[in-house]
Short mmCIF file of C-alpha atoms in Angstrom, two decimals:
data_model
loop_
_atom_site.label_atom_id
_atom_site.label_comp_id
_atom_site.label_asym_id
_atom_site.label_seq_id
_atom_site.Cartn_x
_atom_site.Cartn_y
_atom_site.Cartn_z
CA MET A 13 -23.97 46.36 3.46
CA SER A 14 -23.64 45.78 -0.31
CA ALA A 15 -27.00 43.96 -0.41
CA SER A 16 -28.72 47.13 0.75
CA ILE A 17 -27.14 49.23 -2.03
CA THR A 18 -28.51 49.05 -5.56
CA ARG A 19 -27.68 50.87 -8.76
CA GLU A 20 -30.41 53.37 -7.90
CA SER A 21 -29.09 53.98 -4.37
CA ARG A 22 -25.39 53.91 -5.20
CA TRP A 23 -25.00 57.59 -4.29
CA LYS A 24 -24.73 56.34 -0.70
CA ILE A 25 -21.29 55.18 -1.75
CA VAL A 26 -20.39 58.72 -2.80
CA VAL A 27 -21.51 60.16 0.54
CA GLY A 28 -19.40 57.62 2.42
CA ALA A 29 -16.43 58.20 0.13
CA VAL A 30 -16.61 61.98 0.61
CA LEU A 31 -16.73 61.59 4.42
CA VAL A 32 -13.66 59.38 4.27
CA GLN A 33 -11.83 61.86 2.07
CA LEU A 34 -12.77 64.71 4.41
CA ALA A 35 -11.00 62.82 7.18
CA LEU A 36 -7.93 62.15 5.06
CA GLY A 37 -7.64 65.76 3.85
CA GLY A 38 -6.18 67.09 7.07
CA VAL A 39 -2.63 66.81 5.69
CA TYR A 40 -3.10 70.05 3.76
CA ALA A 41 -4.09 71.89 6.93
CA TRP A 42 -0.49 71.66 8.12
CA SER A 43 0.17 75.29 7.14
CA VAL A 44 -2.25 76.47 9.87
CA PHE A 45 0.18 75.13 12.49
CA THR A 46 3.34 76.62 11.01
CA PRO A 47 3.05 80.16 12.50
CA VAL A 48 2.63 78.67 16.00
CA LEU A 49 5.61 76.38 15.48
CA HIS A 50 7.74 79.24 14.14
CA MET A 51 7.02 81.21 17.31
CA GLY A 52 8.11 78.11 19.25
CA GLY A 53 11.51 78.14 17.58
CA TRP A 54 10.96 75.99 14.49
CA SER A 55 12.59 77.10 11.24
CA LYS A 56 10.63 77.29 8.01
CA THR A 57 12.68 74.36 6.73
CA HIS A 58 11.66 72.20 9.73
CA THR A 59 7.96 72.90 9.20
CA GLN A 60 8.28 72.03 5.51
CA LEU A 61 10.12 68.80 6.34
CA VAL A 62 7.11 67.52 8.31
CA PHE A 63 4.85 68.26 5.35
CA THR A 64 7.36 66.61 3.02
CA ALA A 65 7.48 63.51 5.22
CA ALA A 66 3.69 63.23 5.12
CA ILE A 67 3.59 63.46 1.33
CA VAL A 68 6.31 60.83 0.92
CA SER A 69 4.69 58.51 3.47
CA ILE A 70 1.38 58.81 1.63
CA ALA A 71 3.02 57.85 -1.66
CA VAL A 72 4.88 54.86 -0.18
CA ALA A 73 1.84 53.51 1.69
CA MET A 74 -0.31 53.75 -1.43
CA LEU A 75 1.93 51.17 -3.09
CA PHE A 76 0.54 48.55 -0.73
CA SER A 77 -3.08 49.64 -0.91
CA GLY A 78 -4.03 47.73 -4.08
CA THR A 79 -2.86 44.44 -2.61
CA LEU A 80 -4.47 45.14 0.76
CA ILE A 81 -7.81 46.06 -0.82
CA ARG A 82 -7.88 42.63 -2.48
CA ARG A 83 -6.80 40.76 0.64
CA TRP A 84 -8.74 42.63 3.32
CA GLY A 85 -11.53 44.28 1.40
CA PRO A 86 -12.15 48.04 1.22
CA ARG A 87 -13.92 48.51 4.56
CA PRO A 88 -11.28 46.90 6.84
CA LEU A 89 -8.51 48.72 4.99
CA ILE A 90 -10.08 52.16 5.32
CA LEU A 91 -10.76 51.57 9.02
CA PHE A 92 -7.14 50.54 9.58
CA GLY A 93 -5.75 53.46 7.57
CA GLY A 94 -8.03 55.96 9.28
CA SER A 95 -7.16 54.61 12.71
CA THR A 96 -3.46 54.95 11.91
CA LEU A 97 -3.95 58.54 10.82
CA SER A 98 -5.99 59.30 13.92
CA ALA A 99 -3.37 57.66 16.16
CA GLY A 100 -0.65 59.96 14.82
CA TYR A 101 -2.56 63.05 15.92
CA LEU A 102 -3.82 61.54 19.18
CA ILE A 103 -0.40 60.36 20.36
CA ALA A 104 1.21 63.66 19.41
CA GLY A 105 -1.49 65.58 21.24
CA LEU A 106 -1.76 63.43 24.35
CA SER A 107 2.02 63.34 24.79
CA GLY A 108 2.06 67.14 24.79
CA THR A 109 5.18 67.28 22.63
CA THR A 110 5.87 70.08 20.16
CA SER A 111 9.49 69.10 19.48
CA PHE A 112 10.48 68.54 15.88
CA LEU A 113 11.41 64.84 15.91
CA PRO A 114 8.29 63.45 17.65
CA VAL A 115 5.98 65.58 15.50
CA PHE A 116 7.93 64.60 12.38
CA LEU A 117 7.53 60.89 13.21
CA LEU A 118 3.92 60.96 14.42
CA ILE A 119 2.26 63.43 12.06
CA GLY A 120 4.72 63.36 9.19
CA ILE A 121 5.40 59.61 9.00
CA LEU A 122 2.66 57.74 10.92
CA ALA A 123 -0.31 59.92 9.99
CA GLY A 124 0.92 60.17 6.41
CA PHE A 125 1.16 56.39 6.20
CA GLY A 126 -2.44 56.07 7.39
CA ILE A 127 -3.62 58.48 4.70
CA GLY A 128 -1.74 56.53 2.03
CA LEU A 129 -3.30 53.22 3.09
CA GLY A 130 -6.80 54.66 2.91
CA TYR A 131 -6.64 57.09 0.01
CA MET A 132 -7.27 54.62 -2.83
CA VAL A 133 -10.20 52.90 -1.12
CA PRO A 134 -12.95 55.46 -1.91
CA LEU A 135 -11.55 55.98 -5.43
CA VAL A 136 -11.52 52.29 -6.31
CA VAL A 137 -14.93 51.68 -4.75
CA ALA A 138 -16.49 54.67 -6.52
CA MET A 139 -15.05 53.66 -9.91
CA ARG A 140 -16.55 50.19 -9.44
CA TRP A 141 -19.99 51.64 -8.73
CA PHE A 142 -19.85 54.39 -11.40
CA PRO A 143 -18.07 53.03 -14.49
CA ASP A 144 -20.34 55.23 -16.60
CA ARG A 145 -19.23 58.55 -15.04
CA LYS A 146 -15.59 57.94 -14.25
CA GLY A 147 -14.24 61.49 -14.55
CA LEU A 148 -17.09 63.21 -12.77
CA ILE A 149 -17.40 60.73 -9.94
CA THR A 150 -13.64 60.68 -9.31
CA GLY A 151 -13.75 64.46 -9.12
CA VAL A 152 -16.62 64.40 -6.65
CA VAL A 153 -14.92 61.85 -4.40
CA VAL A 154 -11.53 63.57 -4.30
CA ALA A 155 -13.30 66.91 -3.78
CA GLY A 156 -13.96 65.71 -0.24
CA PHE A 157 -10.21 65.67 0.30
CA GLY A 158 -9.95 69.24 -0.99
CA PHE A 159 -12.94 70.60 0.90
CA GLY A 160 -11.55 69.01 4.05
CA VAL A 161 -8.75 71.57 4.03
CA MET A 162 -11.20 74.38 4.73
CA GLY A 163 -12.75 72.60 7.70
CA TRP A 164 -9.45 71.58 9.24
CA VAL A 165 -7.82 75.00 8.80
CA LYS A 166 -10.76 77.05 9.99
CA LEU A 167 -11.47 74.71 12.91
CA ALA A 168 -8.01 75.47 14.27
CA ASP A 169 -8.03 79.12 13.26
CA SER A 170 -10.74 81.73 12.88
CA TRP A 171 -13.90 79.58 13.16
CA GLY A 172 -13.15 77.10 15.92
CA HIS A 173 -10.28 79.08 17.49
CA LEU A 174 -8.84 75.79 18.75
CA LEU A 175 -5.22 76.93 18.64
CA GLU A 176 -6.08 80.08 20.54
CA ASN A 177 -8.37 78.48 23.12
CA ILE A 178 -6.90 75.05 23.83
CA GLY A 179 -3.38 75.13 22.37
CA LEU A 180 -1.54 73.06 19.80
CA SER A 181 -1.44 69.69 21.61
CA ASN A 182 -5.16 69.66 22.44
CA THR A 183 -5.93 70.69 18.86
CA PHE A 184 -4.08 67.58 17.69
CA VAL A 185 -6.27 65.49 20.03
CA VAL A 186 -9.48 67.02 18.66
CA TYR A 187 -8.29 66.37 15.11
CA GLY A 188 -7.58 62.74 15.94
CA ILE A 189 -11.06 62.19 17.40
CA ILE A 190 -12.88 63.84 14.47
CA ILE A 191 -10.83 61.89 11.93
CA LEU A 192 -11.71 58.60 13.61
CA LEU A 193 -15.43 59.43 13.70
CA LEU A 194 -15.55 60.44 10.03
CA VAL A 195 -13.74 57.29 8.93
CA MET A 196 -15.99 55.04 11.02
CA ILE A 197 -19.14 56.60 9.55
CA GLY A 198 -17.99 56.80 5.94
CA GLY A 199 -16.19 53.47 6.05
CA ARG A 200 -19.50 51.61 6.51
CA TYR A 201 -20.24 52.28 2.83
CA MET A 202 -16.86 51.23 1.45
CA VAL A 203 -17.95 48.00 -0.24
CA PHE A 204 -17.71 46.66 -3.78
CA PRO A 205 -20.89 46.09 -5.83
CA GLU A 206 -22.35 42.63 -6.18
CA VAL A 207 -23.14 41.29 -9.64
CA GLU A 208 -26.85 41.55 -8.88
CA ALA A 209 -26.51 45.28 -8.17
CA GLY A 210 -26.43 45.82 -11.92
CA ILE A 211 -22.95 47.38 -12.12
CA LYS A 212 -20.88 46.09 -15.02
CA SER A 213 -17.24 45.08 -14.67
CA LEU A 214 -14.80 47.88 -15.43
CA ASN A 215 -13.17 46.75 -18.70
CA ALA A 216 -11.30 43.89 -17.06
CA THR A 217 -10.13 42.69 -20.50
CA ASN A 218 -8.32 45.99 -21.23
CA CYS A 219 -6.05 46.20 -18.21
CA LEU A 220 -2.29 46.34 -17.96
CA THR A 221 -0.57 44.86 -14.96
CA ARG A 222 1.86 47.02 -13.02
CA ARG A 223 4.79 45.39 -14.78
CA GLU A 224 3.24 45.91 -18.22
CA MET A 225 2.49 49.53 -17.40
CA LEU A 226 6.15 50.10 -16.54
CA ARG A 227 7.10 48.90 -20.05
CA THR A 228 5.19 51.72 -21.72
CA PRO A 229 6.52 55.21 -22.46
CA GLU A 230 3.11 56.53 -21.41
CA PHE A 231 3.88 55.79 -17.79
CA TYR A 232 7.08 57.83 -17.80
CA ILE A 233 5.42 60.72 -19.57
CA ILE A 234 2.59 61.06 -17.07
CA PHE A 235 5.02 60.41 -14.21
CA ALA A 236 7.24 63.30 -15.30
CA ALA A 237 4.27 65.60 -15.88
CA TYR A 238 2.70 64.76 -12.52
CA ALA A 239 6.00 65.22 -10.68
CA SER A 240 6.41 68.69 -12.19
CA LEU A 241 2.87 69.74 -11.29
CA ALA A 242 3.06 68.22 -7.80
CA ALA A 243 6.40 69.83 -6.97
CA SER A 244 5.20 73.26 -8.05
CA GLY A 245 1.84 72.94 -6.30
CA LEU A 246 3.20 71.61 -3.03
CA MET A 247 5.96 74.19 -2.99
CA ALA A 248 3.36 76.91 -3.39
CA VAL A 249 0.96 75.45 -0.79
CA GLY A 250 3.74 75.51 1.77
CA LEU A 251 4.43 79.21 1.13
CA MET A 252 1.00 80.66 0.45
CA LYS A 253 0.35 81.55 4.08
CA LEU A 254 3.84 82.68 5.10
CA TYR A 255 4.57 84.90 2.08
CA PRO A 256 1.34 86.94 2.11
CA MET A 257 1.62 87.33 5.90
CA GLU A 258 5.02 88.95 5.48
CA LEU A 259 3.76 91.24 2.71
CA LEU A 260 0.67 92.29 4.66
CA MET A 261 2.62 93.00 7.85
CA ASN A 262 5.20 94.99 5.89
CA SER A 263 2.35 97.12 4.54
CA GLY A 264 1.16 97.93 8.09
CA VAL A 265 -1.41 95.19 8.74
CA GLU A 266 -1.26 93.82 12.30
CA ARG A 267 -0.06 90.25 12.73
CA ALA A 268 -3.41 88.98 14.03
CA SER A 269 -5.30 90.52 11.11
CA ALA A 270 -2.73 89.25 8.60
CA SER A 271 -3.11 85.75 10.05
CA VAL A 272 -6.90 85.90 9.63
CA ILE A 273 -6.61 87.16 6.05
CA THR A 274 -4.09 84.53 4.98
CA GLY A 275 -6.00 81.84 6.86
CA THR A 276 -9.15 82.82 4.99
CA ALA A 277 -7.27 82.79 1.68
CA MET A 278 -6.01 79.24 2.24
CA GLY A 279 -8.76 77.82 4.43
CA VAL A 280 -11.73 79.17 2.49
CA PHE A 281 -10.87 80.41 -1.00
CA PHE A 282 -8.08 77.94 -1.79
CA SER A 283 -9.94 75.06 -0.18
CA LEU A 284 -13.30 75.69 -1.84
CA ALA A 285 -11.66 76.27 -5.21
CA ASN A 286 -9.55 73.13 -4.71
CA GLY A 287 -12.68 71.03 -4.19
CA LEU A 288 -14.58 72.68 -7.05
CA GLY A 289 -11.57 72.25 -9.31
CA ARG A 290 -11.56 68.51 -8.69
CA ILE A 291 -15.19 68.20 -9.69
CA SER A 292 -14.95 70.65 -12.60
CA TRP A 293 -11.76 69.28 -14.15
CA GLY A 294 -13.01 65.71 -13.68
CA ALA A 295 -16.28 66.52 -15.45
CA ALA A 296 -14.52 68.57 -18.14
CA SER A 297 -12.13 65.73 -18.89
CA ASP A 298 -15.09 63.50 -19.77
CA LYS A 299 -15.79 65.99 -22.57
CA LEU A 300 -12.36 67.39 -23.50
CA GLY A 301 -10.31 64.25 -22.94
CA ARG A 302 -7.74 63.68 -20.18
CA LYS A 303 -4.64 64.71 -22.17
CA ARG A 304 -6.07 68.03 -23.32
CA SER A 305 -7.41 68.75 -19.84
CA VAL A 306 -4.03 68.13 -18.18
CA MET A 307 -2.25 70.38 -20.69
CA LEU A 308 -4.76 73.19 -20.24
CA MET A 309 -4.76 72.93 -16.46
CA ALA A 310 -0.95 72.91 -16.23
CA ALA A 311 -0.46 75.85 -18.61
CA THR A 312 -2.97 78.09 -16.86
CA GLN A 313 -1.56 77.13 -13.45
CA GLY A 314 1.86 78.28 -14.61
CA CYS A 315 0.39 81.68 -15.44
CA TRP A 316 -1.27 82.00 -12.02
CA PHE A 317 2.00 81.19 -10.23
CA LEU A 318 3.87 83.88 -12.17
CA LEU A 319 1.16 86.39 -11.26
CA PHE A 320 0.87 85.43 -7.59
CA PRO A 321 3.64 87.71 -6.19
CA SER A 322 1.77 90.72 -7.59
CA LEU A 323 -1.49 89.48 -6.02
CA ALA A 324 -0.30 88.38 -2.58
CA GLY A 325 0.12 91.80 -0.95
CA SER A 326 -3.55 92.86 -0.95
CA GLU A 327 -6.43 91.10 0.78
CA PHE A 328 -8.82 90.83 -2.16
CA THR A 329 -6.24 90.04 -4.83
CA LEU A 330 -4.80 87.43 -2.47
CA TYR A 331 -8.20 85.79 -2.33
CA LEU A 332 -8.29 85.84 -6.15
CA GLY A 333 -4.84 84.28 -6.44
CA ALA A 334 -5.63 81.59 -3.88
CA THR A 335 -8.85 80.76 -5.76
CA LEU A 336 -7.18 80.44 -9.17
CA ILE A 337 -4.30 78.33 -7.86
CA GLY A 338 -6.52 76.16 -5.69
CA PHE A 339 -8.91 75.46 -8.58
CA ASN A 340 -6.15 74.16 -10.85
CA PHE A 341 -4.22 72.36 -8.12
CA GLY A 342 -7.34 70.36 -7.29
CA GLY A 343 -7.60 69.21 -10.89
CA ASN A 344 -4.48 67.05 -10.50
CA PHE A 345 -6.29 64.70 -8.14
CA ALA A 346 -9.19 64.13 -10.51
CA LEU A 347 -7.26 63.97 -13.78
CA PHE A 348 -4.31 61.70 -13.02
CA PRO A 349 -6.29 58.80 -11.47
CA THR A 350 -8.74 58.79 -14.39
CA LEU A 351 -5.91 59.22 -16.89
CA THR A 352 -4.25 56.17 -15.34
CA ALA A 353 -7.50 54.21 -15.54
CA ASP A 354 -8.05 55.21 -19.17
CA LEU A 355 -4.54 54.31 -20.28
CA PHE A 356 -3.86 51.17 -18.28
CA GLY A 357 -7.31 49.86 -17.35
CA ALA A 358 -9.85 50.77 -14.70
CA ASP A 359 -9.81 47.39 -12.95
CA SER A 360 -6.06 47.69 -12.35
CA VAL A 361 -6.12 51.32 -11.18
CA GLY A 362 -5.75 50.24 -7.54
CA ASP A 363 -2.36 48.71 -8.37
CA ASN A 364 -1.20 51.13 -11.06
CA TYR A 365 -2.17 54.56 -9.80
CA PRO A 366 -0.12 54.25 -6.58
CA VAL A 367 2.95 53.81 -8.80
CA VAL A 368 1.99 56.84 -10.85
CA ASN A 369 1.38 58.67 -7.59
CA LEU A 370 5.03 58.19 -6.63
CA ALA A 371 5.45 61.25 -8.82
CA PHE A 372 3.47 63.14 -6.21
CA GLY A 373 5.82 61.82 -3.54
CA LEU A 374 8.81 62.95 -5.60
CA GLY A 375 7.18 66.34 -5.96
CA GLY A 376 6.62 66.30 -2.22
CA ILE A 377 10.37 65.99 -1.67
CA ILE A 378 11.45 68.59 -4.21
CA GLY A 379 8.76 71.24 -3.86
CA PRO A 380 8.30 71.83 -0.12
CA THR A 381 12.01 71.38 0.62
CA LEU A 382 13.00 73.90 -2.03
CA GLY A 383 10.20 76.16 -0.86
CA GLY A 384 11.40 75.97 2.74
CA VAL A 385 14.96 76.83 1.76
CA MET A 386 13.87 79.76 -0.38
CA GLY A 387 11.47 80.88 2.35
CA ASP A 388 14.37 81.01 4.80
CA LEU A 389 16.29 83.04 2.19
CA GLY A 390 13.28 85.31 1.77
CA ASP A 391 13.20 84.94 -2.03
CA PHE A 392 9.48 84.21 -2.46
CA THR A 393 9.20 85.81 -5.91
CA MET A 394 11.79 83.46 -7.35
CA ALA A 395 10.04 80.55 -5.63
CA PHE A 396 6.76 81.24 -7.43
CA THR A 397 8.60 81.84 -10.72
CA ILE A 398 10.12 78.36 -10.41
CA CYS A 399 6.64 76.99 -9.69
CA GLY A 400 5.31 78.61 -12.86
CA PHE A 401 7.95 77.15 -15.15
CA MET A 402 7.54 73.71 -13.57
CA CYS A 403 3.89 73.85 -14.65
CA PHE A 404 4.79 74.89 -18.19
CA ALA A 405 7.18 71.94 -18.33
CA GLY A 406 4.40 69.59 -17.20
CA SER A 407 2.07 70.88 -19.91
CA PHE A 408 4.74 70.45 -22.58
CA ILE A 409 5.61 66.91 -21.47
CA THR A 410 1.95 65.86 -21.67
CA LEU A 411 1.93 66.83 -25.37
CA PHE A 412 3.81 63.60 -26.14
CA LEU A 413 1.21 61.36 -24.49
CA LYS A 414 -0.47 58.90 -26.84
CA SER A 415 -4.23 58.65 -26.73
CA SER A 416 -4.23 54.88 -26.25
CA VAL A 417 -1.74 52.68 -24.46
CA HIS A 418 -3.26 49.66 -26.19
CA ARG A 419 -1.94 50.97 -29.51
CA PHE A 420 1.55 50.97 -28.02
CA ALA A 421 0.99 47.44 -26.75
CA ALA A 422 0.04 46.32 -30.25
CA GLU A 423 3.14 47.99 -31.71
CA GLN A 424 5.30 46.10 -29.20
CA ASP A 425 3.49 42.85 -30.11
CA TYR A 426 2.65 41.69 -26.63
CA GLN A 427 -0.73 40.58 -25.35
CA ILE A 428 -2.68 42.63 -22.81
CA GLU A 429 -4.01 39.95 -20.53
CA PRO A 430 -7.29 40.24 -18.65
CA VAL A 431 -7.00 40.93 -14.94
CA SER A 432 -8.49 37.95 -13.09
CA ASN A 433 -11.04 38.33 -10.34
CA SER A 434 -8.42 37.34 -7.79
CA SER A 435 -6.16 40.21 -8.81
CA ARG A 436 -8.62 43.02 -9.32
CA SER A 437 -8.45 45.91 -6.94
#
């Protein structure tokens, strides 16, 4: 496959990467199932625990992805990860179970693990093919993950009406089949460039190993900032359908209409803005710098969270709030991988970013769990206030980030060793 791709035709890689990310993005469609599960006797905390399990499983599985990319190659790894994700939905659907524990294990743990195995593949491959446009191309690739939310949500809800027409279990089966098809098609293009393709090595002489990265204060700064932003964002994502539904129904809107409105807010406005935010923040960071972009994104996100309770009770202001929050939330997934590559080396990003991304897993424990508890208490306003101040904290923490990790390495008087071909991801 790589012989048929040249520098001029390398955009085929982007198309394949976006298809793969579309398949992996179904995790954020979980909120579309929560009203059905609540009517089946699930508590808000139970529904948030499945989402939490998926986020944690993604983070843990990503730790192994750098090693597996080197050993297996990108195409076999993405096919295995995608098949694992698909199997979680297919088994859950074909078994017909809607009980908490089986769904928790199959969609929370198994499907989440499949996503984590595959998530780094399109990012690493795209960075290898586009070393000259790192921020933009990372944003474009991860935008597929964000745009996927719209397709998955609307397929089950107001466009495809799957939940209404075929029920929850059969919807899981359809999801599993579509995921497998997307991964098989996009995975064909997940290959590294050959030397003759004209793509230069990605600064292999300026890479820190995972152990060296852990010796720098930069790692702990971006880890703390990312954890704050992830916890706030994931907490909000888990509540942004339930809270507006309650407000709309309290104002006299029928349940069916409220479900359509909130589904549109999350499945269309949030999703589209999420994808556009990934591209826009990635491109902006090439101009503004990663540190400044993270600080700006986090600070403005904090403002939108504080404003959201006043926007959530009306259809059009809800759409506005979902758009603003989705746009900034998407920026995390473009900025932190490229920030990791800039600080610690692009050739080692496959090993190092999964460790940084553990912050997202930590946020996935704190945010949705706290959101579920506060949702059961009915204190949504306080929940979004907490989200806002978490974002302000993330912006402030980023202020202490140095512009170059190599300067810190020099101060500590240790040598940054090149990453050998055998250890590059």
